[in-house]
Amino acid sequence: MKKYRFDMFSSVRSSLAEHCIRELFWKTADSKQVGDIHASIEDMREKCYRGEVSKEDLATYRAEQKKLLPVFTFHATFKNGRRRNADAVPSGLSMYDIDHIPDPVGYYEMFVKDRIEELGIVLAHKTPSGEGLRLVFTIPGGKDLAEAQRWMSEQLGDANYDQSVKDLARCSFAVPRDYILYIDEEKLFSMDNGQLTILHCQLSLRECSIATSSPSGFAKQAASRSRASATTASIAWLRICATSRTIMKRCSFRSCPAMVCRRKR
């Protein structure tokens, strides 16, 4: 079973993943590197407000500075340490961005703070731009990333949300401690047994679909899995998604760990 919920990379260009635990998360947030980069972005933003630099110069500076920041992959951990969708092991979390707002703290206080539990939020923080709010929340049962973000947009009445944040390999730039408006460490860094079971089965089912096009490659992945535990997981997942046609594809691959490929529709 999956032990770590998400990964960290030293920068958006890095190809070396490190499983993120709470100590590493806070060490990163409190680091001089992260603090200095955000301070420099904020200084440039103030210069823009005073008319000393253009908005285009500010945007360019932000983009360059963000490349130097560590990143978290709240959507997944990654097999082999590579930040690729094909290697992603879903975390059960989704990110949601509210961009281009002049007062992220005010937005949080007005629209989010009193609905933390209702919305399943485990982390909320200002973004490096200083003009955005990032929410990390638990995906409601049976939804994928895109559906979870659409659900959150409906809850917040936000029709113009960033629909590009639906990629398992999508990353989130590290921010200083004082940018963090809310955090539930227990829910952010760990999953209960029910979540682990469902996510394990989601991964098994995704691998089953790979089997139909690449059986030989799938065999290597399947070989190390426990058929019994995967069977239990698949039953739990099927009960939740019984109406979904997308997971009911049938294949004859003998080593399918989810054991659903050979079940009747």
PDB file of C-alpha atoms in Angstrom:
ATOM      1  CA  MET A   1       0.000   0.000   0.000  1.00  0.00           C
ATOM      2  CA  LYS A   2       1.029   3.574  -0.695  1.00  0.00           C
ATOM      3  CA  LYS A   3       2.779   5.146   2.299  1.00  0.00           C
ATOM      4  CA  TYR A   4       3.439   8.716   1.171  1.00  0.00           C
ATOM      5  CA  ARG A   5       0.749  11.010  -0.186  1.00  0.00           C
ATOM      6  CA  PHE A   6       2.696  13.378  -2.457  1.00  0.00           C
ATOM      7  CA  ASP A   7       6.190  14.208  -3.650  1.00  0.00           C
ATOM      8  CA  MET A   8       8.527  17.195  -3.689  1.00  0.00           C
ATOM      9  CA  PHE A   9      11.051  18.247  -6.343  1.00  0.00           C
ATOM     10  CA  SER A  10      13.850  20.776  -5.868  1.00  0.00           C
ATOM     11  CA  SER A  11      12.492  22.781  -8.825  1.00  0.00           C
ATOM     12  CA  VAL A  12      10.030  22.486 -11.677  1.00  0.00           C
ATOM     13  CA  ARG A  13      12.924  21.331 -13.870  1.00  0.00           C
ATOM     14  CA  SER A  14      14.104  18.627 -11.493  1.00  0.00           C
ATOM     15  CA  SER A  15      13.619  14.962 -12.355  1.00  0.00           C
ATOM     16  CA  LEU A  16      14.423  13.626  -8.868  1.00  0.00           C
ATOM     17  CA  ALA A  17      11.410  13.121  -6.602  1.00  0.00           C
ATOM     18  CA  GLU A  18      11.479  13.012  -2.827  1.00  0.00           C
ATOM     19  CA  HIS A  19       8.499  11.690  -0.875  1.00  0.00           C
ATOM     20  CA  CYS A  20       7.195  14.594   1.169  1.00  0.00           C
ATOM     21  CA  ILE A  21       6.618  14.236   4.899  1.00  0.00           C
ATOM     22  CA  ARG A  22       5.491  17.069   7.159  1.00  0.00           C
ATOM     23  CA  GLU A  23       9.011  17.791   8.409  1.00  0.00           C
ATOM     24  CA  LEU A  24      10.256  18.279   4.849  1.00  0.00           C
ATOM     25  CA  PHE A  25       7.243  20.419   3.978  1.00  0.00           C
ATOM     26  CA  TRP A  26       7.856  22.818   6.873  1.00  0.00           C
ATOM     27  CA  LYS A  27      11.631  22.832   6.353  1.00  0.00           C
ATOM     28  CA  THR A  28      10.979  23.954   2.778  1.00  0.00           C
ATOM     29  CA  ALA A  29       8.422  26.585   3.779  1.00  0.00           C
ATOM     30  CA  ASP A  30      10.823  28.006   6.363  1.00  0.00           C
ATOM     31  CA  SER A  31      13.896  27.917   4.134  1.00  0.00           C
ATOM     32  CA  LYS A  32      15.833  31.078   3.306  1.00  0.00           C
ATOM     33  CA  GLN A  33      15.635  30.223  -0.384  1.00  0.00           C
ATOM     34  CA  VAL A  34      11.826  30.202  -0.451  1.00  0.00           C
ATOM     35  CA  GLY A  35      11.577  33.288   1.746  1.00  0.00           C
ATOM     36  CA  ASP A  36      14.057  35.311  -0.320  1.00  0.00           C
ATOM     37  CA  ILE A  37      12.446  34.426  -3.658  1.00  0.00           C
ATOM     38  CA  HIS A  38       8.987  35.447  -2.497  1.00  0.00           C
ATOM     39  CA  ALA A  39      10.345  38.644  -0.953  1.00  0.00           C
ATOM     40  CA  SER A  40      11.986  39.552  -4.267  1.00  0.00           C
ATOM     41  CA  ILE A  41       8.753  38.880  -6.176  1.00  0.00           C
ATOM     42  CA  GLU A  42       6.841  41.050  -3.721  1.00  0.00           C
ATOM     43  CA  ASP A  43       9.428  43.851  -4.086  1.00  0.00           C
ATOM     44  CA  MET A  44       9.028  43.728  -7.865  1.00  0.00           C
ATOM     45  CA  ARG A  45       5.243  43.815  -7.490  1.00  0.00           C
ATOM     46  CA  GLU A  46       5.522  46.966  -5.360  1.00  0.00           C
ATOM     47  CA  LYS A  47       7.721  48.550  -8.034  1.00  0.00           C
ATOM     48  CA  CYS A  48       5.075  47.743 -10.613  1.00  0.00           C
ATOM     49  CA  TYR A  49       2.401  49.429  -8.489  1.00  0.00           C
ATOM     50  CA  ARG A  50       4.607  52.514  -8.254  1.00  0.00           C
ATOM     51  CA  GLY A  51       5.066  52.538 -12.017  1.00  0.00           C
ATOM     52  CA  GLU A  52       8.789  51.783 -11.882  1.00  0.00           C
ATOM     53  CA  VAL A  53       8.488  48.582 -13.947  1.00  0.00           C
ATOM     54  CA  SER A  54       5.903  47.428 -16.469  1.00  0.00           C
ATOM     55  CA  LYS A  55       3.381  44.626 -15.954  1.00  0.00           C
ATOM     56  CA  GLU A  56       5.202  42.671 -18.652  1.00  0.00           C
ATOM     57  CA  ASP A  57       8.498  43.014 -16.774  1.00  0.00           C
ATOM     58  CA  LEU A  58       6.793  41.877 -13.570  1.00  0.00           C
ATOM     59  CA  ALA A  59       5.316  38.816 -15.291  1.00  0.00           C
ATOM     60  CA  THR A  60       8.695  37.883 -16.763  1.00  0.00           C
ATOM     61  CA  TYR A  61      10.435  38.302 -13.421  1.00  0.00           C
ATOM     62  CA  ARG A  62       7.845  36.176 -11.603  1.00  0.00           C
ATOM     63  CA  ALA A  63       8.154  33.388 -14.144  1.00  0.00           C
ATOM     64  CA  GLU A  64      11.946  33.310 -13.862  1.00  0.00           C
ATOM     65  CA  GLN A  65      11.940  33.381 -10.061  1.00  0.00           C
ATOM     66  CA  LYS A  66       9.327  30.635  -9.751  1.00  0.00           C
ATOM     67  CA  LYS A  67      11.593  28.298 -11.700  1.00  0.00           C
ATOM     68  CA  LEU A  68      13.990  28.470  -8.735  1.00  0.00           C
ATOM     69  CA  LEU A  69      11.394  27.347  -6.177  1.00  0.00           C
ATOM     70  CA  PRO A  70      10.882  23.791  -4.907  1.00  0.00           C
ATOM     71  CA  VAL A  71       7.578  22.269  -5.999  1.00  0.00           C
ATOM     72  CA  PHE A  72       5.056  19.868  -4.465  1.00  0.00           C
ATOM     73  CA  THR A  73       2.993  17.401  -6.492  1.00  0.00           C
ATOM     74  CA  PHE A  74      -0.148  17.260  -4.367  1.00  0.00           C
ATOM     75  CA  HIS A  75      -1.964  15.176  -6.978  1.00  0.00           C
ATOM     76  CA  ALA A  76       0.361  12.178  -6.811  1.00  0.00           C
ATOM     77  CA  THR A  77       3.594  10.442  -5.981  1.00  0.00           C
ATOM     78  CA  PHE A  78       5.668   9.065  -8.857  1.00  0.00           C
ATOM     79  CA  LYS A  79       7.143   5.656  -9.508  1.00  0.00           C
ATOM     80  CA  ASN A  80      10.803   5.812 -10.499  1.00  0.00           C
ATOM     81  CA  GLY A  81      10.947   9.441  -9.314  1.00  0.00           C
ATOM     82  CA  ARG A  82       9.891  10.858 -12.680  1.00  0.00           C
ATOM     83  CA  ARG A  83       7.179  13.529 -12.815  1.00  0.00           C
ATOM     84  CA  ARG A  84       5.156  11.953 -15.597  1.00  0.00           C
ATOM     85  CA  ASN A  85       1.465  11.110 -15.752  1.00  0.00           C
ATOM     86  CA  ALA A  86       2.311   7.549 -16.760  1.00  0.00           C
ATOM     87  CA  ASP A  87       4.240   7.060 -13.494  1.00  0.00           C
ATOM     88  CA  ALA A  88       1.740   8.834 -11.226  1.00  0.00           C
ATOM     89  CA  VAL A  89       0.164   7.157  -8.195  1.00  0.00           C
ATOM     90  CA  PRO A  90      -2.866   9.364  -7.336  1.00  0.00           C
ATOM     91  CA  SER A  91      -2.998  10.938  -3.877  1.00  0.00           C
ATOM     92  CA  GLY A  92      -6.743  11.520  -3.649  1.00  0.00           C
ATOM     93  CA  LEU A  93      -6.090  15.269  -3.449  1.00  0.00           C
ATOM     94  CA  SER A  94      -6.882  17.972  -5.977  1.00  0.00           C
ATOM     95  CA  MET A  95      -5.589  21.518  -6.388  1.00  0.00           C
ATOM     96  CA  TYR A  96      -7.837  24.471  -7.208  1.00  0.00           C
ATOM     97  CA  ASP A  97      -6.639  27.951  -8.132  1.00  0.00           C
ATOM     98  CA  ILE A  98      -8.422  31.278  -7.882  1.00  0.00           C
ATOM     99  CA  ASP A  99      -6.264  33.652  -9.926  1.00  0.00           C
ATOM    100  CA  HIS A 100      -6.048  37.404 -10.469  1.00  0.00           C
ATOM    101  CA  ILE A 101      -7.656  38.488  -7.218  1.00  0.00           C
ATOM    102  CA  PRO A 102      -6.251  41.636  -5.557  1.00  0.00           C
ATOM    103  CA  ASP A 103      -6.825  40.342  -2.016  1.00  0.00           C
ATOM    104  CA  PRO A 104      -6.382  36.544  -1.681  1.00  0.00           C
ATOM    105  CA  VAL A 105      -6.634  36.710   2.105  1.00  0.00           C
ATOM    106  CA  GLY A 106      -9.902  38.646   1.895  1.00  0.00           C
ATOM    107  CA  TYR A 107     -11.287  36.129  -0.608  1.00  0.00           C
ATOM    108  CA  TYR A 108     -10.328  33.259   1.701  1.00  0.00           C
ATOM    109  CA  GLU A 109     -11.938  34.952   4.717  1.00  0.00           C
ATOM    110  CA  MET A 110     -15.162  35.676   2.847  1.00  0.00           C
ATOM    111  CA  PHE A 111     -15.718  32.562   0.731  1.00  0.00           C
ATOM    112  CA  VAL A 112     -13.639  29.703   2.152  1.00  0.00           C
ATOM    113  CA  LYS A 113     -12.792  29.986   5.834  1.00  0.00           C
ATOM    114  CA  ASP A 114     -16.223  29.001   7.190  1.00  0.00           C
ATOM    115  CA  ARG A 115     -16.592  26.119   4.694  1.00  0.00           C
ATOM    116  CA  ILE A 116     -13.323  24.260   5.275  1.00  0.00           C
ATOM    117  CA  GLU A 117     -14.924  20.975   6.336  1.00  0.00           C
ATOM    118  CA  GLU A 118     -17.753  21.185   3.798  1.00  0.00           C
ATOM    119  CA  LEU A 119     -15.308  21.677   0.938  1.00  0.00           C
ATOM    120  CA  GLY A 120     -12.808  19.076   2.184  1.00  0.00           C
ATOM    121  CA  ILE A 121      -9.935  21.569   2.212  1.00  0.00           C
ATOM    122  CA  VAL A 122      -6.632  20.425   3.713  1.00  0.00           C
ATOM    123  CA  LEU A 123      -4.402  23.344   2.632  1.00  0.00           C
ATOM    124  CA  ALA A 124      -5.002  26.949   1.545  1.00  0.00           C
ATOM    125  CA  HIS A 125      -2.303  29.462   0.712  1.00  0.00           C
ATOM    126  CA  LYS A 126      -1.521  32.590  -1.268  1.00  0.00           C
ATOM    127  CA  THR A 127       0.296  31.881  -4.513  1.00  0.00           C
ATOM    128  CA  PRO A 128       3.762  33.284  -5.310  1.00  0.00           C
ATOM    129  CA  SER A 129       2.228  36.018  -7.462  1.00  0.00           C
ATOM    130  CA  GLY A 130       0.584  37.498  -4.367  1.00  0.00           C
ATOM    131  CA  GLU A 131      -2.617  37.736  -6.415  1.00  0.00           C
ATOM    132  CA  GLY A 132      -3.973  34.201  -6.229  1.00  0.00           C
ATOM    133  CA  LEU A 133      -5.295  31.584  -3.814  1.00  0.00           C
ATOM    134  CA  ARG A 134      -4.516  27.877  -4.026  1.00  0.00           C
ATOM    135  CA  LEU A 135      -6.757  25.312  -2.365  1.00  0.00           C
ATOM    136  CA  VAL A 136      -5.798  21.670  -1.887  1.00  0.00           C
ATOM    137  CA  PHE A 137      -8.810  19.511  -1.099  1.00  0.00           C
ATOM    138  CA  THR A 138      -9.843  15.885  -0.776  1.00  0.00           C
ATOM    139  CA  ILE A 139     -11.457  14.620  -3.970  1.00  0.00           C
ATOM    140  CA  PRO A 140     -15.131  13.728  -3.343  1.00  0.00           C
ATOM    141  CA  GLY A 141     -15.804   9.993  -3.748  1.00  0.00           C
ATOM    142  CA  GLY A 142     -16.024   8.661  -7.293  1.00  0.00           C
ATOM    143  CA  LYS A 143     -14.726  11.818  -9.034  1.00  0.00           C
ATOM    144  CA  ASP A 144     -11.587  12.238 -11.115  1.00  0.00           C
ATOM    145  CA  LEU A 145      -9.411  15.370 -11.045  1.00  0.00           C
ATOM    146  CA  ALA A 146     -11.345  17.284 -13.693  1.00  0.00           C
ATOM    147  CA  GLU A 147     -14.685  16.411 -12.086  1.00  0.00           C
ATOM    148  CA  ALA A 148     -13.406  17.378  -8.635  1.00  0.00           C
ATOM    149  CA  GLN A 149     -12.260  20.786  -9.858  1.00  0.00           C
ATOM    150  CA  ARG A 150     -15.560  21.365 -11.658  1.00  0.00           C
ATOM    151  CA  TRP A 151     -17.329  20.454  -8.417  1.00  0.00           C
ATOM    152  CA  MET A 152     -15.238  22.975  -6.465  1.00  0.00           C
ATOM    153  CA  SER A 153     -15.919  25.693  -9.043  1.00  0.00           C
ATOM    154  CA  GLU A 154     -19.643  25.096  -8.569  1.00  0.00           C
ATOM    155  CA  GLN A 155     -19.327  25.284  -4.781  1.00  0.00           C
ATOM    156  CA  LEU A 156     -17.487  28.618  -5.021  1.00  0.00           C
ATOM    157  CA  GLY A 157     -19.533  30.024  -7.906  1.00  0.00           C
ATOM    158  CA  ASP A 158     -16.326  30.412  -9.900  1.00  0.00           C
ATOM    159  CA  ALA A 159     -17.085  29.983 -13.605  1.00  0.00           C
ATOM    160  CA  ASN A 160     -13.631  31.151 -14.738  1.00  0.00           C
ATOM    161  CA  TYR A 161     -11.451  28.656 -12.888  1.00  0.00           C
ATOM    162  CA  ASP A 162      -8.137  27.405 -14.253  1.00  0.00           C
ATOM    163  CA  GLN A 163      -9.051  24.159 -16.047  1.00  0.00           C
ATOM    164  CA  SER A 164      -5.408  23.304 -16.783  1.00  0.00           C
ATOM    165  CA  VAL A 165      -4.872  22.032 -13.214  1.00  0.00           C
ATOM    166  CA  LYS A 166      -6.205  18.546 -14.016  1.00  0.00           C
ATOM    167  CA  ASP A 167      -2.924  16.850 -14.717  1.00  0.00           C
ATOM    168  CA  LEU A 168      -1.573  14.310 -12.204  1.00  0.00           C
ATOM    169  CA  ALA A 169       1.937  15.657 -12.821  1.00  0.00           C
ATOM    170  CA  ARG A 170       0.887  19.259 -12.156  1.00  0.00           C
ATOM    171  CA  CYS A 171       3.037  20.890  -9.500  1.00  0.00           C
ATOM    172  CA  SER A 172       2.577  23.612  -6.884  1.00  0.00           C
ATOM    173  CA  PHE A 173       5.325  26.103  -6.039  1.00  0.00           C
ATOM    174  CA  ALA A 174       6.470  26.179  -2.425  1.00  0.00           C
ATOM    175  CA  VAL A 175       5.458  29.227  -0.389  1.00  0.00           C
ATOM    176  CA  PRO A 176       6.693  30.625   2.949  1.00  0.00           C
ATOM    177  CA  ARG A 177       4.909  29.773   6.174  1.00  0.00           C
ATOM    178  CA  ASP A 178       3.244  33.199   6.372  1.00  0.00           C
ATOM    179  CA  TYR A 179       1.547  32.606   2.991  1.00  0.00           C
ATOM    180  CA  ILE A 180      -0.281  29.581   4.422  1.00  0.00           C
ATOM    181  CA  LEU A 181      -3.803  30.477   5.530  1.00  0.00           C
ATOM    182  CA  TYR A 182      -4.952  27.014   6.606  1.00  0.00           C
ATOM    183  CA  ILE A 183      -3.485  23.539   6.920  1.00  0.00           C
ATOM    184  CA  ASP A 184      -4.775  20.237   8.284  1.00  0.00           C
ATOM    185  CA  GLU A 185      -1.549  18.269   8.592  1.00  0.00           C
ATOM    186  CA  GLU A 186      -3.219  14.992   9.446  1.00  0.00           C
ATOM    187  CA  LYS A 187      -5.343  14.978   6.291  1.00  0.00           C
ATOM    188  CA  LEU A 188      -2.688  16.523   4.055  1.00  0.00           C
ATOM    189  CA  PHE A 189       0.033  13.989   4.813  1.00  0.00           C
ATOM    190  CA  SER A 190      -1.894  10.775   5.393  1.00  0.00           C
ATOM    191  CA  MET A 191      -4.817   8.707   4.106  1.00  0.00           C
ATOM    192  CA  ASP A 192      -7.186   6.421   5.936  1.00  0.00           C
ATOM    193  CA  ASN A 193      -7.539   2.772   4.936  1.00  0.00           C
ATOM    194  CA  GLY A 194     -10.634   3.450   2.845  1.00  0.00           C
ATOM    195  CA  GLN A 195      -8.833   6.034   0.718  1.00  0.00           C
ATOM    196  CA  LEU A 196      -5.853   3.747   0.306  1.00  0.00           C
ATOM    197  CA  THR A 197      -8.086   0.906  -0.858  1.00  0.00           C
ATOM    198  CA  ILE A 198      -9.895   2.999  -3.461  1.00  0.00           C
ATOM    199  CA  LEU A 199      -6.714   4.585  -4.804  1.00  0.00           C
ATOM    200  CA  HIS A 200      -4.980   1.218  -4.998  1.00  0.00           C
ATOM    201  CA  CYS A 201      -7.851  -0.073  -7.052  1.00  0.00           C
ATOM    202  CA  GLN A 202      -7.933   3.013  -9.279  1.00  0.00           C
ATOM    203  CA  LEU A 203      -4.289   2.355 -10.086  1.00  0.00           C
ATOM    204  CA  SER A 204      -5.018  -1.312 -10.768  1.00  0.00           C
ATOM    205  CA  LEU A 205      -7.881  -0.450 -13.085  1.00  0.00           C
ATOM    206  CA  ARG A 206      -5.756   2.099 -14.934  1.00  0.00           C
ATOM    207  CA  GLU A 207      -3.077  -0.547 -15.402  1.00  0.00           C
ATOM    208  CA  CYS A 208      -5.708  -2.968 -16.687  1.00  0.00           C
ATOM    209  CA  SER A 209      -6.503  -0.585 -19.516  1.00  0.00           C
ATOM    210  CA  ILE A 210      -2.792  -0.468 -20.333  1.00  0.00           C
ATOM    211  CA  ALA A 211      -2.807  -4.262 -20.575  1.00  0.00           C
ATOM    212  CA  THR A 212      -5.084  -4.235 -23.601  1.00  0.00           C
ATOM    213  CA  SER A 213      -2.515  -2.260 -25.581  1.00  0.00           C
ATOM    214  CA  SER A 214       0.730  -3.362 -23.946  1.00  0.00           C
ATOM    215  CA  PRO A 215       0.369  -6.723 -22.152  1.00  0.00           C
ATOM    216  CA  SER A 216       4.082  -7.402 -21.930  1.00  0.00           C
ATOM    217  CA  GLY A 217       4.846  -4.126 -20.177  1.00  0.00           C
ATOM    218  CA  PHE A 218       1.905  -4.550 -17.851  1.00  0.00           C
ATOM    219  CA  ALA A 219       3.020  -8.026 -16.804  1.00  0.00           C
ATOM    220  CA  LYS A 220       6.063  -6.582 -15.086  1.00  0.00           C
ATOM    221  CA  GLN A 221       3.883  -4.213 -13.054  1.00  0.00           C
ATOM    222  CA  ALA A 222       1.367  -6.908 -12.207  1.00  0.00           C
ATOM    223  CA  ALA A 223       3.911  -9.462 -11.109  1.00  0.00           C
ATOM    224  CA  SER A 224       4.699  -7.763  -7.825  1.00  0.00           C
ATOM    225  CA  ARG A 225       1.119  -7.103  -6.781  1.00  0.00           C
ATOM    226  CA  SER A 226      -0.949  -9.151  -4.393  1.00  0.00           C
ATOM    227  CA  ARG A 227      -3.974 -10.605  -6.156  1.00  0.00           C
ATOM    228  CA  ALA A 228      -5.964 -10.939  -2.949  1.00  0.00           C
ATOM    229  CA  SER A 229      -5.529  -7.340  -1.769  1.00  0.00           C
ATOM    230  CA  ALA A 230      -6.210  -5.964  -5.224  1.00  0.00           C
ATOM    231  CA  THR A 231      -9.383  -8.026  -5.473  1.00  0.00           C
ATOM    232  CA  THR A 232     -10.691  -6.515  -2.244  1.00  0.00           C
ATOM    233  CA  ALA A 233      -9.821  -3.050  -3.530  1.00  0.00           C
ATOM    234  CA  SER A 234     -11.503  -3.615  -6.871  1.00  0.00           C
ATOM    235  CA  ILE A 235     -14.763  -4.689  -5.244  1.00  0.00           C
ATOM    236  CA  ALA A 236     -14.796  -1.526  -3.086  1.00  0.00           C
ATOM    237  CA  TRP A 237     -14.133   0.669  -6.107  1.00  0.00           C
ATOM    238  CA  LEU A 238     -16.740  -1.052  -8.290  1.00  0.00           C
ATOM    239  CA  ARG A 239     -19.402  -0.465  -5.653  1.00  0.00           C
ATOM    240  CA  ILE A 240     -18.687   3.247  -5.855  1.00  0.00           C
ATOM    241  CA  CYS A 241     -18.422   3.445  -9.649  1.00  0.00           C
ATOM    242  CA  ALA A 242     -20.932   0.789 -10.667  1.00  0.00           C
ATOM    243  CA  THR A 243     -22.625   3.182 -13.075  1.00  0.00           C
ATOM    244  CA  SER A 244     -19.421   4.199 -14.844  1.00  0.00           C
ATOM    245  CA  ARG A 245     -18.895   2.549 -18.212  1.00  0.00           C
ATOM    246  CA  THR A 246     -15.298   3.684 -18.421  1.00  0.00           C
ATOM    247  CA  ILE A 247     -14.061   1.155 -15.877  1.00  0.00           C
ATOM    248  CA  MET A 248     -16.047  -1.782 -17.188  1.00  0.00           C
ATOM    249  CA  LYS A 249     -13.881  -2.527 -20.215  1.00  0.00           C
ATOM    250  CA  ARG A 250     -13.300  -6.212 -20.511  1.00  0.00           C
ATOM    251  CA  CYS A 251      -9.974  -7.799 -21.271  1.00  0.00           C
ATOM    252  CA  SER A 252      -8.645 -11.335 -21.047  1.00  0.00           C
ATOM    253  CA  PHE A 253      -5.277 -10.512 -19.557  1.00  0.00           C
ATOM    254  CA  ARG A 254      -4.644 -13.371 -17.130  1.00  0.00           C
ATOM    255  CA  SER A 255      -2.607 -11.484 -14.541  1.00  0.00           C
ATOM    256  CA  CYS A 256      -4.952  -8.538 -14.103  1.00  0.00           C
ATOM    257  CA  PRO A 257      -4.419  -7.527 -10.428  1.00  0.00           C
ATOM    258  CA  ALA A 258      -7.850  -5.965 -10.076  1.00  0.00           C
ATOM    259  CA  MET A 259      -9.548  -9.190 -11.163  1.00  0.00           C
ATOM    260  CA  VAL A 260     -12.327  -7.211 -12.831  1.00  0.00           C
ATOM    261  CA  CYS A 261     -11.293  -7.697 -16.432  1.00  0.00           C
ATOM    262  CA  ARG A 262     -12.626 -11.244 -16.386  1.00  0.00           C
ATOM    263  CA  ARG A 263     -15.789 -10.397 -14.490  1.00  0.00           C
ATOM    264  CA  LYS A 264     -19.080 -10.119 -16.346  1.00  0.00           C
ATOM    265  CA  ARG A 265     -20.351  -6.626 -17.092  1.00  0.00           C
TER     266      ARG A 265
END
